[in-house]
Amino acid sequence: VSEKNIKIIHAREASGGDSCAQEDCNGGVLNEVRGIEVGHVFYLGTKYSSKLAANIETKDKQKIPIEMGCYGLGISRMLAAIIETHNDKNGIKWPVDVAPYKAIIVSFASPTDTQLQQDAEDIYDKLSKVRGLTGDLIIDDRNMPPGSKMKDAMLIGYPYMIIVGKTYKEEQKVEVEIRDTGDKKTFTIPQLIEFMEAE
């Protein structure tokens, strides 16, 4: 190999803040951001169309194989991407459209408070018939401290947490915490039904 055919370059992996290598950048710099791969697009060319005789006819009446491509979306990757972009220090913040369940009822009833537990189950039965909540609602009636139940609900990321506790015993009202914003609202049961139907 002659020396005329050898070109020496200084190469390294690009990183944020590097000057743009293109001539028309006008002093621009590389901006480094994170990305998530949720799908692929593949160029197949004529590999399959030529074997399948999938042809088109040109203007001069010649038959040539079509250019092909395909794509694939990874469902599990999409869920991972949603979690990656919708979370905080307390856990997942599922968007309503893809949440495993839209709402959870968290009962604050102690093992001896059978009345409050029954109230929570009655509320569950009523809400289960509400448009938009049928099959999209669960109840946490585990024998655990209320704080642990709330922490689990936030970790899992239910969009709406409906708390049946002291406020219900005293005022017949439930508290609703919206996972995405952290907003808290207090409703009577008719108001709650109206609110959930609109969400």
mmCIF file of C-alpha atoms in Angstrom:
data_model
loop_
_atom_site.group_PDB
_atom_site.id
_atom_site.type_symbol
_atom_site.label_atom_id
_atom_site.label_comp_id
_atom_site.label_asym_id
_atom_site.label_seq_id
_atom_site.Cartn_x
_atom_site.Cartn_y
_atom_site.Cartn_z
ATOM 1 C CA VAL A 1 0.000 0.000 0.000
ATOM 2 C CA SER A 2 1.437 3.343 -0.945
ATOM 3 C CA GLU A 3 1.502 6.235 1.511
ATOM 4 C CA LYS A 4 -0.840 8.166 -0.790
ATOM 5 C CA ASN A 5 -3.675 5.710 0.055
ATOM 6 C CA ILE A 6 -3.310 6.071 3.819
ATOM 7 C CA LYS A 7 -5.436 8.603 5.671
ATOM 8 C CA ILE A 8 -4.807 9.170 9.357
ATOM 9 C CA ILE A 9 -7.773 10.319 11.438
ATOM 10 C CA HIS A 10 -8.339 10.949 15.118
ATOM 11 C CA ALA A 11 -11.516 9.041 16.083
ATOM 12 C CA ARG A 12 -13.370 8.708 19.363
ATOM 13 C CA GLU A 13 -16.940 8.177 20.545
ATOM 14 C CA ALA A 14 -19.018 11.337 20.219
ATOM 15 C CA SER A 15 -20.454 12.902 23.376
ATOM 16 C CA GLY A 16 -22.648 15.847 24.323
ATOM 17 C CA GLY A 17 -21.077 19.241 23.744
ATOM 18 C CA ASP A 18 -18.885 18.121 20.827
ATOM 19 C CA SER A 19 -18.709 20.464 17.869
ATOM 20 C CA CYS A 20 -20.795 19.451 14.886
ATOM 21 C CA ALA A 21 -18.670 17.805 12.171
ATOM 22 C CA GLN A 22 -20.927 18.918 9.302
ATOM 23 C CA GLU A 23 -19.861 21.919 7.266
ATOM 24 C CA ASP A 24 -23.311 23.571 7.368
ATOM 25 C CA CYS A 25 -23.726 23.403 11.168
ATOM 26 C CA ASN A 26 -22.662 27.001 11.742
ATOM 27 C CA GLY A 27 -20.960 26.269 15.039
ATOM 28 C CA GLY A 28 -23.609 23.897 16.366
ATOM 29 C CA VAL A 29 -22.879 21.356 19.073
ATOM 30 C CA LEU A 30 -24.065 17.817 19.671
ATOM 31 C CA ASN A 31 -26.946 17.513 22.134
ATOM 32 C CA GLU A 32 -26.920 14.175 23.968
ATOM 33 C CA VAL A 33 -30.277 12.806 25.153
ATOM 34 C CA ARG A 34 -31.526 9.417 26.284
ATOM 35 C CA GLY A 35 -33.674 7.340 23.992
ATOM 36 C CA ILE A 36 -35.686 4.166 24.355
ATOM 37 C CA GLU A 37 -35.901 1.641 21.561
ATOM 38 C CA VAL A 38 -39.460 0.313 21.344
ATOM 39 C CA GLY A 39 -39.485 -0.922 17.770
ATOM 40 C CA HIS A 40 -37.482 -1.649 14.652
ATOM 41 C CA VAL A 41 -37.788 -0.824 10.968
ATOM 42 C CA PHE A 42 -36.008 -3.155 8.555
ATOM 43 C CA TYR A 43 -35.219 -2.614 4.892
ATOM 44 C CA LEU A 44 -35.671 -5.935 3.099
ATOM 45 C CA GLY A 45 -34.998 -4.774 -0.442
ATOM 46 C CA THR A 46 -36.024 -7.359 -3.017
ATOM 47 C CA LYS A 47 -34.856 -10.411 -1.040
ATOM 48 C CA TYR A 48 -38.376 -11.812 -0.609
ATOM 49 C CA SER A 49 -40.289 -10.080 -3.392
ATOM 50 C CA SER A 50 -38.030 -11.565 -6.054
ATOM 51 C CA LYS A 51 -38.653 -15.086 -4.719
ATOM 52 C CA LEU A 52 -42.400 -14.488 -4.453
ATOM 53 C CA ALA A 53 -42.646 -12.825 -7.848
ATOM 54 C CA ALA A 54 -44.130 -9.762 -6.166
ATOM 55 C CA ASN A 55 -43.470 -7.424 -9.057
ATOM 56 C CA ILE A 56 -44.525 -4.069 -10.399
ATOM 57 C CA GLU A 57 -44.543 -2.948 -13.998
ATOM 58 C CA THR A 58 -42.440 0.037 -14.992
ATOM 59 C CA LYS A 59 -43.326 2.668 -17.601
ATOM 60 C CA ASP A 60 -41.508 0.655 -20.236
ATOM 61 C CA LYS A 61 -43.485 -2.491 -19.335
ATOM 62 C CA GLN A 62 -40.654 -4.210 -17.508
ATOM 63 C CA LYS A 63 -41.518 -6.248 -14.410
ATOM 64 C CA ILE A 64 -39.291 -5.595 -11.426
ATOM 65 C CA PRO A 65 -39.547 -6.866 -7.832
ATOM 66 C CA ILE A 66 -40.981 -4.426 -5.307
ATOM 67 C CA GLU A 67 -38.804 -2.934 -2.588
ATOM 68 C CA MET A 68 -39.926 -4.263 0.780
ATOM 69 C CA GLY A 69 -39.612 -3.260 4.408
ATOM 70 C CA CYS A 70 -41.099 -4.319 7.690
ATOM 71 C CA TYR A 71 -41.430 -3.075 11.245
ATOM 72 C CA GLY A 72 -41.944 -4.564 14.647
ATOM 73 C CA LEU A 73 -43.109 -3.088 17.935
ATOM 74 C CA GLY A 74 -42.113 -4.735 21.188
ATOM 75 C CA ILE A 75 -45.070 -4.800 23.596
ATOM 76 C CA SER A 76 -42.876 -5.534 26.598
ATOM 77 C CA ARG A 77 -40.485 -2.790 25.488
ATOM 78 C CA MET A 78 -43.383 -0.357 25.234
ATOM 79 C CA LEU A 79 -44.440 -1.115 28.817
ATOM 80 C CA ALA A 80 -40.854 -0.686 29.986
ATOM 81 C CA ALA A 81 -40.650 2.637 28.132
ATOM 82 C CA ILE A 82 -43.873 3.853 29.763
ATOM 83 C CA ILE A 83 -42.546 2.962 33.206
ATOM 84 C CA GLU A 84 -39.193 4.588 32.410
ATOM 85 C CA THR A 85 -40.904 7.865 31.476
ATOM 86 C CA HIS A 86 -43.781 7.797 34.019
ATOM 87 C CA ASN A 87 -42.403 7.366 37.515
ATOM 88 C CA ASP A 88 -41.223 9.172 40.599
ATOM 89 C CA LYS A 89 -39.432 8.224 43.820
ATOM 90 C CA ASN A 90 -42.585 6.430 45.050
ATOM 91 C CA GLY A 91 -43.018 4.153 42.044
ATOM 92 C CA ILE A 92 -44.839 3.909 38.732
ATOM 93 C CA LYS A 93 -47.339 6.535 37.522
ATOM 94 C CA TRP A 94 -49.362 4.592 34.958
ATOM 95 C CA PRO A 95 -51.250 6.652 32.363
ATOM 96 C CA VAL A 96 -54.946 5.752 32.665
ATOM 97 C CA ASP A 97 -55.127 4.238 29.170
ATOM 98 C CA VAL A 98 -52.510 1.564 29.867
ATOM 99 C CA ALA A 99 -52.819 1.052 33.624
ATOM 100 C CA PRO A 100 -53.435 -2.555 34.725
ATOM 101 C CA TYR A 101 -56.314 -1.157 36.822
ATOM 102 C CA LYS A 102 -57.732 2.356 36.774
ATOM 103 C CA ALA A 103 -58.390 2.595 40.517
ATOM 104 C CA ILE A 104 -57.787 0.861 43.814
ATOM 105 C CA ILE A 105 -59.919 1.105 46.939
ATOM 106 C CA VAL A 106 -57.745 1.117 50.036
ATOM 107 C CA SER A 107 -59.633 0.117 53.156
ATOM 108 C CA PHE A 108 -58.286 1.498 56.436
ATOM 109 C CA ALA A 109 -60.370 -0.963 58.429
ATOM 110 C CA SER A 110 -58.632 -2.746 61.285
ATOM 111 C CA PRO A 111 -59.302 -6.480 61.792
ATOM 112 C CA THR A 112 -61.955 -5.592 64.406
ATOM 113 C CA ASP A 113 -63.616 -2.799 62.388
ATOM 114 C CA THR A 114 -66.017 -4.972 60.435
ATOM 115 C CA GLN A 115 -68.322 -2.045 59.671
ATOM 116 C CA LEU A 116 -65.688 0.008 57.840
ATOM 117 C CA GLN A 117 -64.583 -3.097 55.966
ATOM 118 C CA GLN A 118 -68.174 -3.721 54.908
ATOM 119 C CA ASP A 119 -68.472 -0.061 53.836
ATOM 120 C CA ALA A 120 -65.364 -0.450 51.644
ATOM 121 C CA GLU A 121 -66.806 -3.587 50.034
ATOM 122 C CA ASP A 122 -70.148 -1.835 49.437
ATOM 123 C CA ILE A 123 -68.330 1.057 47.752
ATOM 124 C CA TYR A 124 -66.420 -1.460 45.624
ATOM 125 C CA ASP A 125 -69.695 -3.090 44.554
ATOM 126 C CA LYS A 126 -71.205 0.288 43.595
ATOM 127 C CA LEU A 127 -68.140 1.481 41.693
ATOM 128 C CA SER A 128 -67.765 -1.841 39.862
ATOM 129 C CA LYS A 129 -70.975 -0.990 37.993
ATOM 130 C CA VAL A 130 -69.766 2.483 36.977
ATOM 131 C CA ARG A 131 -69.035 3.052 33.293
ATOM 132 C CA GLY A 132 -65.273 2.976 32.836
ATOM 133 C CA LEU A 133 -64.569 1.071 36.043
ATOM 134 C CA THR A 134 -66.130 -2.323 35.301
ATOM 135 C CA GLY A 135 -63.247 -4.792 35.481
ATOM 136 C CA ASP A 136 -60.876 -1.888 36.081
ATOM 137 C CA LEU A 137 -61.124 -1.604 39.874
ATOM 138 C CA ILE A 138 -59.623 -3.587 42.743
ATOM 139 C CA ILE A 139 -59.839 -3.410 46.529
ATOM 140 C CA ASP A 140 -56.995 -3.806 48.998
ATOM 141 C CA ASP A 141 -58.567 -5.454 52.007
ATOM 142 C CA ARG A 142 -55.365 -7.029 53.332
ATOM 143 C CA ASN A 143 -54.773 -7.071 57.067
ATOM 144 C CA MET A 144 -51.951 -4.547 56.902
ATOM 145 C CA PRO A 145 -51.318 -1.033 58.267
ATOM 146 C CA PRO A 146 -52.957 1.688 56.126
ATOM 147 C CA GLY A 147 -49.590 3.308 55.370
ATOM 148 C CA SER A 148 -48.240 0.065 53.920
ATOM 149 C CA LYS A 149 -51.294 -0.310 51.688
ATOM 150 C CA MET A 150 -50.949 3.253 50.422
ATOM 151 C CA LYS A 151 -47.236 2.782 49.783
ATOM 152 C CA ASP A 152 -47.909 -0.379 47.780
ATOM 153 C CA ALA A 153 -50.635 1.366 45.763
ATOM 154 C CA MET A 154 -48.251 4.204 44.885
ATOM 155 C CA LEU A 155 -45.453 1.781 44.027
ATOM 156 C CA ILE A 156 -47.694 -0.174 41.642
ATOM 157 C CA GLY A 157 -48.999 3.106 40.246
ATOM 158 C CA TYR A 158 -52.798 2.894 40.119
ATOM 159 C CA PRO A 159 -53.990 6.200 38.583
ATOM 160 C CA TYR A 160 -56.612 6.684 41.337
ATOM 161 C CA MET A 161 -56.395 5.621 44.969
ATOM 162 C CA ILE A 162 -59.748 5.726 46.800
ATOM 163 C CA ILE A 163 -59.289 5.748 50.566
ATOM 164 C CA VAL A 164 -62.066 4.499 52.814
ATOM 165 C CA GLY A 165 -61.058 5.510 56.320
ATOM 166 C CA LYS A 166 -61.669 8.007 59.100
ATOM 167 C CA THR A 167 -63.276 10.606 56.822
ATOM 168 C CA TYR A 168 -65.801 8.038 55.646
ATOM 169 C CA LYS A 169 -66.647 7.001 59.188
ATOM 170 C CA GLU A 170 -67.179 10.615 60.268
ATOM 171 C CA GLU A 171 -68.575 12.300 57.144
ATOM 172 C CA GLN A 172 -69.494 9.500 54.709
ATOM 173 C CA LYS A 173 -66.837 10.811 52.311
ATOM 174 C CA VAL A 174 -63.905 9.093 50.636
ATOM 175 C CA GLU A 175 -60.546 10.608 49.779
ATOM 176 C CA VAL A 176 -59.196 10.223 46.246
ATOM 177 C CA GLU A 177 -55.523 10.661 45.459
ATOM 178 C CA ILE A 178 -54.570 11.139 41.807
ATOM 179 C CA ARG A 179 -51.264 9.365 41.284
ATOM 180 C CA ASP A 180 -50.028 11.450 38.360
ATOM 181 C CA THR A 181 -50.415 14.865 39.998
ATOM 182 C CA GLY A 182 -50.598 14.015 43.709
ATOM 183 C CA ASP A 183 -53.853 16.003 43.956
ATOM 184 C CA LYS A 184 -56.232 14.907 46.701
ATOM 185 C CA LYS A 185 -59.996 15.301 46.576
ATOM 186 C CA THR A 186 -62.832 14.420 48.936
ATOM 187 C CA PHE A 187 -66.146 13.085 47.634
ATOM 188 C CA THR A 188 -69.436 11.657 48.745
ATOM 189 C CA ILE A 189 -70.206 8.394 46.956
ATOM 190 C CA PRO A 190 -72.533 10.041 44.357
ATOM 191 C CA GLN A 191 -69.847 12.693 43.713
ATOM 192 C CA LEU A 192 -67.200 9.963 43.402
ATOM 193 C CA ILE A 193 -69.284 8.079 40.853
ATOM 194 C CA GLU A 194 -69.755 11.264 38.819
ATOM 195 C CA PHE A 195 -66.027 12.055 39.039
ATOM 196 C CA MET A 196 -64.895 8.578 37.971
ATOM 197 C CA GLU A 197 -67.366 8.480 35.062
ATOM 198 C CA ALA A 198 -65.856 11.720 33.755
ATOM 199 C CA GLU A 199 -62.231 10.558 34.066
#
